[in-house]
Amino acid sequence: MFKKLLFGMAVVVSALPALAKPVEVDLTNPYAMVNQVATNTFERIKSEKKDIATNPEVLKQIVSDELMPYVDANYAALKVLGKYYRNYPKEKVYEYINEFKPYIVATYANALAYYEDQKVIIEPAHDIGDQKQVNVKALVQDPGKPDVNLTFVVRKDSRSGEWRAYDMVVEGISLVSSKQSEFESILRQQGIDTVIALMKDKSTQKVSVGN
C-alpha cells in the first residue's frame, strides 16, 4: 500500500504539462499552490532527465528545491509522532523532526523515480472562505487501469497565512496515517531513537530509477 502512495505522488507530478519557466508559487491559494508546485517539479525533472539517468540522487535535490519549501514537514512529523511526543524532551523531539525531513525527501525522490505519463485531473479552485485546512482532490487516469483518487491535505499557517501540504491520501489511505501506524509499535516497544535510526538509514539509501 505504501508503494501505491508513492506511485500516486509520482503520477501527479509527472502528468502535469511542462512550462518553459518555473511558475511562481502562490502560497495564498491552496489549489494554485498544488498545481504550481507539481508543474515546477515536473519541469525540473524533465530538464535534468539525462543527469537523473546517470545519477538518480539528483532527484533528492529536486525534491529539496521544488517540493519541500511547500511541505509543512514539521507539522507532518508531529502528526506522525502523535501522542508519543509527550514521552520525550524537546531536544529529542527536535532531533526526530530534523531527521524526518530528509526521510521525506528520500521518500518523494524514490516516488518520482517511478513516474510515467499518466493523465491527471486536479479539481478547480473553490471558494474556501475562512477554512484553515483544505483537501485538494485529483483524479489519475491510466489507460486500461482503474482511476485513482488522490487528495492533498493542505493547511494554512495561522501566523504567515501561507498554505502548505502536509499529507497525501490515495484511495482513502493517508500517507501520514500509514507512517504513524508503521512507527507506532516501534515507538511503543523500542522508543524514538530506533525510529530516528530507521529514518536516517532510509534517507541515506541511494535512489534507484525504475525500482
mmCIF file of C-alpha atoms in Angstrom, residues 1-2 10 25 43 66 70 75 79 85 89 95 103-104 119 125 142 145 147 166 168 176 179 183 185 207:
data_model
loop_
_atom_site.group_PDB
_atom_site.id
_atom_site.type_symbol
_atom_site.label_atom_id
_atom_site.label_comp_id
_atom_site.label_asym_id
_atom_site.label_seq_id
_atom_site.Cartn_x
_atom_site.Cartn_y
_atom_site.Cartn_z
ATOM 1 C CA MET A 1 0.000 0.000 0.000
ATOM 2 C CA PHE A 2 2.854 2.416 0.760
ATOM 3 C CA ALA A 10 4.798 10.329 -8.869
ATOM 4 C CA VAL A 25 4.094 29.603 -6.398
ATOM 5 C CA GLU A 43 9.583 20.698 -15.462
ATOM 6 C CA GLU A 66 10.927 22.229 -5.653
ATOM 7 C CA TYR A 70 5.795 23.851 0.176
ATOM 8 C CA TYR A 75 3.515 19.541 11.217
ATOM 9 C CA LYS A 79 1.245 14.217 13.325
ATOM 10 C CA TYR A 85 5.846 13.449 21.646
ATOM 11 C CA PRO A 89 12.243 16.011 25.961
ATOM 12 C CA GLU A 95 16.129 15.604 16.634
ATOM 13 C CA TYR A 103 13.440 10.988 5.269
ATOM 14 C CA ILE A 104 10.531 12.656 3.460
ATOM 15 C CA LYS A 119 -3.184 11.765 -17.100
ATOM 16 C CA ALA A 125 -10.330 26.104 -7.152
ATOM 17 C CA ASP A 142 -4.129 5.413 -16.800
ATOM 18 C CA LYS A 145 -6.485 0.622 -15.318
ATOM 19 C CA ASP A 147 -8.921 5.605 -11.984
ATOM 20 C CA TYR A 166 1.256 18.009 4.992
ATOM 21 C CA MET A 168 -1.475 12.922 0.696
ATOM 22 C CA VAL A 176 0.733 10.373 7.394
ATOM 23 C CA LYS A 179 3.697 6.221 8.674
ATOM 24 C CA PHE A 183 6.168 3.840 13.672
ATOM 25 C CA SER A 185 4.760 -0.150 17.514
ATOM 26 C CA VAL A 207 17.647 6.362 -5.187
#
